[in-house]
Amino acid sequence: MNYTRLLLVGNPNVGKSTLFNQLCNRNQKTGNYSGVTVASHSGSYQYKGEEIKITDLPGSYSIYPTSEDEVIFAKYLLERRDQYDAVVYVADALNLKRSLLLFEQIKDFGIPILMVINQIDEAERRGYSLDVKALEEELGVTIHVTNAKKKLGVEAIRDSIYENKFSLVNPSHQLFEIPAEYKAQVEKMKEITQEENLYQNWFLLASTNLYKSPLDLQKINQVRAESHLVVKRLQTQETLRRYANIDQLLSEVRSKRKLLKDLITEKADQLIVHKFWGYVIFLAVLLVIFQSVFYFAEFPMTWIEDSFAWLSEMAAQYIPEGPLNSLISEGILPGIGGIVVFAPQIGILMYFLYIMEDSGYMARVIFMMDRLLRPFGLSGKSIIPLVSGTACAIPAIMSARNIENTKERLITIMVTPFMTCSARLPIYTILITLVIPDKYFMGIGYRALALMAMYFIGFLMALFASIVLKYIVKSTQKSFLIMDLPNYKMPLWGYNFKMALKRAWGFITGAGKVIFTVSIIIWVLSYFGPHDKFSLTSHKSEVELNDSYLAKMGQSIEPVIKPLGYDWKMGVSILTSFAAREVFVGTMSTLYSLSDEGEDQKLLEKMKNDTYEDGTPVFTLATGISLLLFYAFAMQCMSTIAIVYKETASMKWTLIQLFGMTGIAYISSLVVYQLLK
């Protein structure tokens, strides 16, 4: 038979997603740390007239699941055998010992398998020499060596898949020999399952979760009880025995010469993960990133802003006067332009984050953060969702599946939305530009410092919430961080730039859909009012913005928001931004474009010149800081609420998070405004 439905399997951070992208011509996100893929991804490609379907599963270190993402992996691999034909196993040439453990387990399970050893050129540069032919003979499997990022060896893999060069283990010649003291129990398992594969029967003895038949499970538990078997002990014995055999095998097929580069890497890590200097370096890296967000984005932001202003002028000039003219020139274009202008800043931020991941530095951040986060009820693995949350809270919360400890996973999910996501960046930058002077101290801009402060405020609040939840969420489960620091790599600058552009475009298209809809709603509510004298013959509304339906709605909530220093425009923008945080800027842009004052001014100028009836400015330092804190803490995102409910399967925790974050946002904004006004 032809094997056309394949699984892509391997440890975390071995290049599975990169190989998936190359085989299927996709752009799934990749990164140089574990936990990037947290759910299965599917794709296909055509080769010599045949369609090959591939599913990329989350990374796992063993066939025995210990975390949510490993459960996804194990259930798919073992319980959906009718949904795939064979496995393409991706191993890491730099961590071959660790990779071979899971490979042996899958092969012994009787699943057709083909091995790909990725990053072989990187291993050779680091002094490793591998006898691939000898390894093929010892393992009884076809092996391809590749560098997936550079597309080296990808065509050879496609050819082997087409020619069905998958290896199927003989049940009597498995890589794992059943320990003599357990052979009797395994024979009993054969009678229960009617399965000849000895390792499959051993696995059922050593596993706690994955078996479909309740009746068979009852019999399996009886075998365990009669022999006083401890499941965890069986798994540990298997792991130790396999690693002993793997060590012996690698000593025969692989050699390592000491390189100057290894010594340099070791010396570099002594500084980069140092208990003090490691954090100093991390802060310096962040400061460079935030300074770049303002500096490099200035020209493209000005160009985008001028372009949308020109489009609005053209629409106002050439579209016949009336509602359609106003809708497009004063509603839709300013609304969309008000959010698109921040795409360069988001692209720059994402580019730096991708470089940190790709180079291996992010793994060092995880290692450093483990000792910082543990007193707060979190682990080093929690930093993956927390750092990912600076892009978007939704995939960040999903990546918490990588955390084995149930308590730590729940706390991580609850506090991740405090991290400054890309949707907050437009709000932060426009408010910081409004109320923070464009001055420098020792070459560092005040605005860059303010932006970095907002990121740290979110992180510190996440830590504060974590330590509170640490004493609320009960658990006796212990956890430890065990990880290999990947070798430093030269980032693929062009590839990361492409991914950053893709992320910026994703922000534009994703936010644009919401802004388009909200802009129309805002325009309708602001164009008409209870005292409207609109007629179909004049095609013109006589309603002033302050007398519109939207103003009346905003004025009705002023008693609640006025103590925070907000006027009705800010109140309406806060309400609409519940759909997505970035809608705040789009709504403000639409509202100020509908105002008759300062028609030739840009949004920032209009906001800066806006005053109350008594002449006092609407946007002051107190108002700006109050709004910054509100958006730092408020749960202004329906999609995030939905994913929290999905991942926790608990309405209680979802509501606690929603009302808790909103309450913190309101109280902190109230206090800071009253102190600073």
XYZ file of N, CA and C in Angstrom, residues 128-260:
399
model
N 30.570 17.191 15.804
C 29.981 15.849 15.810
C 30.191 15.187 14.449
N 30.530 13.926 14.479
C 30.661 13.140 13.258
C 29.790 11.905 13.408
N 28.840 11.694 12.480
C 27.862 10.610 12.604
C 27.975 9.660 11.420
N 28.077 8.362 11.731
C 28.069 7.319 10.705
C 26.609 6.945 10.445
N 26.004 7.606 9.465
C 24.567 7.440 9.213
C 24.244 6.011 8.778
N 25.085 5.423 7.926
C 24.832 4.057 7.447
C 24.832 3.061 8.597
N 25.796 3.204 9.501
C 25.851 2.296 10.653
C 24.623 2.478 11.539
N 24.178 3.714 11.716
C 22.987 3.968 12.532
C 21.750 3.377 11.872
N 21.665 3.474 10.541
C 20.547 2.868 9.813
C 20.489 1.367 10.058
N 21.651 0.714 9.994
C 21.694 -0.743 10.188
C 21.307 -1.131 11.605
N 21.788 -0.367 12.595
C 21.485 -0.690 13.991
C 20.003 -0.491 14.317
N 19.413 0.558 13.754
C 18.013 0.863 14.065
C 17.042 0.191 13.110
N 17.544 -0.251 11.951
C 16.666 -0.872 10.970
C 15.676 0.102 10.370
N 16.156 1.301 10.001
C 15.262 2.339 9.502
C 15.997 3.170 8.460
N 15.248 3.707 7.490
C 15.824 4.630 6.523
C 16.023 5.990 7.189
N 17.219 6.567 7.025
C 17.540 7.841 7.671
C 17.936 8.865 6.614
N 17.367 10.068 6.731
C 17.768 11.202 5.903
C 18.361 12.270 6.795
N 19.426 12.906 6.332
C 19.998 14.039 7.065
C 19.632 15.312 6.314
N 19.333 16.366 7.065
C 18.816 17.573 6.430
C 19.093 18.811 7.258
N 18.944 19.945 6.601
C 18.806 21.241 7.274
C 17.532 21.841 6.714
N 16.434 21.693 7.472
C 15.119 22.065 6.953
C 15.023 23.548 6.628
N 15.679 24.407 7.426
C 15.580 25.846 7.185
C 16.169 26.233 5.839
N 17.208 25.518 5.417
C 17.858 25.826 4.144
C 17.395 24.900 3.016
N 16.377 24.088 3.293
C 15.771 23.166 2.328
C 16.725 22.074 1.862
N 17.792 21.822 2.620
C 18.749 20.777 2.257
C 18.176 19.409 2.617
N 18.090 18.519 1.645
C 17.616 17.166 1.880
C 16.118 17.005 1.812
N 15.355 18.074 1.569
C 13.887 17.987 1.567
C 13.388 17.148 0.395
N 13.988 17.321 -0.777
C 13.555 16.549 -1.948
C 13.814 15.059 -1.758
N 14.926 14.710 -1.106
C 15.220 13.294 -0.845
C 14.172 12.693 0.086
N 13.689 13.479 1.037
C 12.632 13.009 1.939
C 11.350 12.756 1.152
N 10.995 13.701 0.274
C 9.799 13.521 -0.561
C 9.912 12.241 -1.395
N 11.103 11.986 -1.903
C 11.310 10.801 -2.742
C 11.140 9.519 -1.931
N 11.698 9.475 -0.715
C 11.569 8.286 0.131
C 10.131 8.060 0.564
N 9.404 9.153 0.816
C 7.982 9.022 1.154
C 7.225 8.425 -0.029
N 7.517 8.924 -1.227
C 6.855 8.426 -2.432
C 7.146 6.937 -2.654
N 8.393 6.529 -2.348
C 8.792 5.132 -2.566
C 8.489 4.235 -1.365
N 7.796 4.785 -0.348
C 7.385 4.006 0.832
C 8.564 3.359 1.561
N 9.608 4.119 1.789
C 10.777 3.588 2.495
C 10.604 3.698 4.014
N 9.451 3.217 4.475
C 9.158 3.225 5.903
C 9.484 1.854 6.491
N 10.003 1.849 7.705
C 10.390 0.595 8.359
C 9.312 0.173 9.333
N 9.019 -1.116 9.331
C 8.020 -1.680 10.236
C 8.689 -2.735 11.094
N 8.609 -2.594 12.414
C 9.322 -3.476 13.314
C 8.727 -4.883 13.294
N 9.589 -5.860 13.385
C 9.155 -7.241 13.595
C 8.846 -7.406 15.083
N 7.603 -7.819 15.456
C 7.242 -7.914 16.875
C 8.221 -8.716 17.725
N 8.941 -9.648 17.103
C 9.874 -10.469 17.875
C 11.278 -9.861 17.941
N 11.507 -8.732 17.246
C 12.829 -8.097 17.255
C 12.697 -6.605 17.581
N 12.165 -6.327 18.760
C 11.970 -4.943 19.173
C 13.240 -4.394 19.808
N 13.377 -3.076 19.755
C 14.559 -2.430 20.317
C 14.567 -2.507 21.839
N 13.371 -2.561 22.436
C 13.266 -2.637 23.890
C 12.976 -4.081 24.308
N 13.859 -4.631 25.133
C 13.660 -5.995 25.630
C 12.893 -5.947 26.947
N 11.764 -6.666 26.997
C 10.938 -6.673 28.207
C 11.752 -7.249 29.360
N 11.854 -6.541 30.490
C 12.591 -7.078 31.645
C 12.045 -8.444 32.067
N 12.933 -9.345 32.427
C 12.536 -10.719 32.749
C 11.492 -10.771 33.855
N 11.604 -9.863 34.867
C 10.677 -9.927 36.007
C 9.254 -9.519 35.648
N 9.055 -8.978 34.420
C 7.707 -8.548 34.033
C 7.150 -9.346 32.859
N 7.870 -10.362 32.415
C 7.422 -11.104 31.239
C 6.107 -11.844 31.488
N 5.906 -12.334 32.694
C 4.666 -13.047 33.014
C 3.464 -12.112 32.909
N 3.628 -10.886 33.408
C 2.528 -9.923 33.340
C 2.236 -9.521 31.893
N 3.292 -9.409 31.083
C 3.101 -9.054 29.682
C 2.370 -10.173 28.943
N 2.672 -11.424 29.292
C 1.965 -12.554 28.687
C 0.485 -12.528 29.054
N 0.171 -12.151 30.282
C -1.238 -12.012 30.686
C -1.922 -10.913 29.870
N -1.165 -9.855 29.594
C -1.710 -8.760 28.797
C -2.037 -9.241 27.382
N -1.197 -10.129 26.833
C -1.455 -10.662 25.495
C -2.791 -11.392 25.450
N -3.101 -12.113 26.524
C -4.378 -12.842 26.587
C -5.556 -11.870 26.621
N -5.367 -10.723 27.283
C -6.450 -9.737 27.383
C -6.642 -9.010 26.063
N -5.549 -8.569 25.460
C -5.628 -7.696 24.287
C -5.606 -8.442 22.959
N -5.154 -9.707 22.977
C -4.981 -10.478 21.741
C -4.022 -9.766 20.788
N -3.048 -9.072 21.349
C -2.061 -8.322 20.588
C -0.709 -9.005 20.710
N -0.084 -9.328 19.535
C 1.193 -10.031 19.536
C 2.376 -9.118 19.853
N 2.235 -7.840 19.590
C 3.323 -6.898 19.836
C 3.569 -6.765 21.340
N 4.726 -7.255 21.794
C 5.010 -7.274 23.226
C 5.108 -5.863 23.811
N 5.669 -4.936 23.040
C 5.824 -3.585 23.585
C 4.475 -2.901 23.789
N 3.520 -3.160 22.892
C 2.196 -2.580 23.082
C 1.575 -3.070 24.388
N 1.786 -4.331 24.705
C 1.264 -4.877 25.964
C 2.009 -4.290 27.167
N 3.312 -4.123 27.021
C 4.086 -3.466 28.090
C 3.584 -2.039 28.307
N 3.335 -1.330 27.194
C 2.874 0.054 27.286
C 1.562 0.145 28.061
N 0.645 -0.784 27.821
C -0.640 -0.751 28.523
C -0.461 -0.974 30.026
N 0.559 -1.751 30.381
C 0.868 -1.926 31.809
C 1.439 -0.642 32.403
N 2.242 0.066 31.616
C 2.992 1.210 32.126
C 2.285 2.546 31.930
N 1.137 2.538 31.226
C 0.429 3.789 30.958
C -0.857 3.849 31.767
N -1.309 5.072 32.059
C -2.502 5.238 32.898
C -3.716 5.748 32.134
N -3.513 6.333 30.946
C -4.607 7.060 30.320
C -5.167 6.436 29.053
N -4.299 5.925 28.196
C -4.702 5.698 26.817
C -5.142 4.255 26.562
N -6.394 3.990 26.840
C -6.968 2.717 26.419
C -8.464 2.872 26.349
N -9.095 2.400 25.279
C -10.486 2.755 25.010
C -11.498 1.904 25.769
N -11.264 0.618 25.905
C -12.266 -0.288 26.452
C -12.263 -0.285 27.980
N -13.362 0.123 28.627
C -13.436 0.093 30.100
C -13.265 -1.319 30.650
N -13.793 -2.323 29.917
C -13.687 -3.703 30.382
C -12.238 -4.159 30.399
N -11.500 -3.868 29.298
C -10.086 -4.232 29.236
C -9.284 -3.464 30.281
N -9.635 -2.221 30.512
C -8.929 -1.415 31.500
C -9.089 -2.010 32.897
N -10.274 -2.539 33.157
C -10.506 -3.182 34.455
C -9.612 -4.414 34.610
N -9.466 -5.176 33.542
C -8.606 -6.365 33.593
C -7.136 -5.976 33.723
N -6.750 -4.901 33.032
C -5.367 -4.429 33.110
C -5.038 -3.989 34.529
N -5.955 -3.258 35.137
C -5.748 -2.816 36.525
C -5.646 -3.998 37.476
N -6.368 -5.066 37.160
C -6.306 -6.267 37.990
C -4.923 -6.916 37.901
N -4.352 -6.960 36.685
C -2.998 -7.501 36.511
C -2.001 -6.666 37.297
N -2.142 -5.347 37.243
C -1.251 -4.462 37.996
C -1.363 -4.709 39.493
N -2.609 -4.818 39.959
C -2.831 -4.983 41.402
C -2.277 -6.311 41.907
N -2.482 -7.385 41.138
C -2.001 -8.708 41.558
C -0.488 -8.740 41.699
N 0.198 -7.971 40.849
C 1.666 -7.976 40.868
C 2.247 -6.765 41.592
N 1.373 -5.927 42.161
C 1.797 -4.719 42.893
C 2.691 -3.833 42.014
N 2.239 -3.634 40.770
C 3.026 -2.830 39.839
C 2.765 -1.340 40.049
N 3.827 -0.548 40.025
C 3.732 0.912 40.104
C 4.020 1.463 38.712
N 3.014 2.127 38.128
C 3.100 2.586 36.744
C 4.324 3.462 36.504
N 4.536 4.436 37.380
C 5.646 5.364 37.204
C 6.989 4.638 37.245
N 7.074 3.601 38.066
C 8.320 2.843 38.166
C 8.599 2.093 36.864
N 7.531 1.566 36.240
C 7.712 0.864 34.970
C 8.221 1.825 33.894
N 7.650 3.023 33.853
C 8.087 4.013 32.875
C 9.548 4.405 33.098
N 9.908 4.593 34.367
C 11.290 4.974 34.691
C 12.270 3.877 34.295
N 11.900 2.619 34.594
C 12.779 1.503 34.226
C 12.974 1.437 32.717
N 11.880 1.630 31.973
C 11.993 1.601 30.517
C 12.922 2.707 30.022
N 12.739 3.906 30.547
C 13.555 5.045 30.120
C 15.028 4.797 30.401
N 15.351 4.293 31.594
C 16.747 4.041 31.964
C 17.366 2.966 31.076
N 16.605 1.911 30.813
C 17.124 0.824 29.972
C 17.358 1.307 28.537
N 16.396 2.075 28.035
C 16.549 2.572 26.669
C 17.751 3.507 26.563
N 17.899 4.411 27.524
C 19.023 5.347 27.464
C 20.367 4.626 27.575
N 20.409 3.552 28.357
C 21.650 2.772 28.452
C 22.011 2.185 27.086
N 20.992 1.654 26.383
C 21.229 1.093 25.052
C 21.593 2.185 24.037
N 20.930 3.344 24.160
C 21.199 4.457 23.245
C 22.619 4.974 23.434
N 23.051 5.075 24.697
C 24.426 5.500 24.972
C 25.432 4.574 24.305
N 25.184 3.266 24.420
C 26.072 2.280 23.809
C 26.073 2.422 22.287
N 24.881 2.617 21.717
C 24.755 2.761 20.264
C 25.486 4.004 19.766
N 25.283 5.136 20.429
C 25.895 6.383 19.986
C 27.413 6.354 20.124
N 27.901 5.627 21.105
C 29.357 5.526 21.260
C 29.991 4.815 20.070
N 29.190 4.024 19.347
C 29.695 3.274 18.201
C 29.531 4.028 16.880
N 28.527 4.898 16.792
C 28.232 5.523 15.494
C 28.507 7.028 15.476
N 28.850 7.613 16.637
C 29.061 9.063 16.667
C 30.293 9.410 17.485
N 31.010 10.433 17.030
C 32.178 10.916 17.770
C 32.098 12.438 17.869
N 32.849 12.991 18.824
C 32.801 14.442 19.068
C 34.209 14.954 19.315
N 34.552 16.006 18.570
C 35.827 16.661 18.817
C 35.566 18.027 19.457
N 36.411 18.395 20.374
C 36.245 19.654 21.104
C 36.642 20.817 20.207
N 35.751 21.822 20.125
C 35.994 22.983 19.281
C 36.126 24.248 20.125
N 36.824 25.204 19.555
C 36.936 26.506 20.211
C 35.559 27.140 20.372
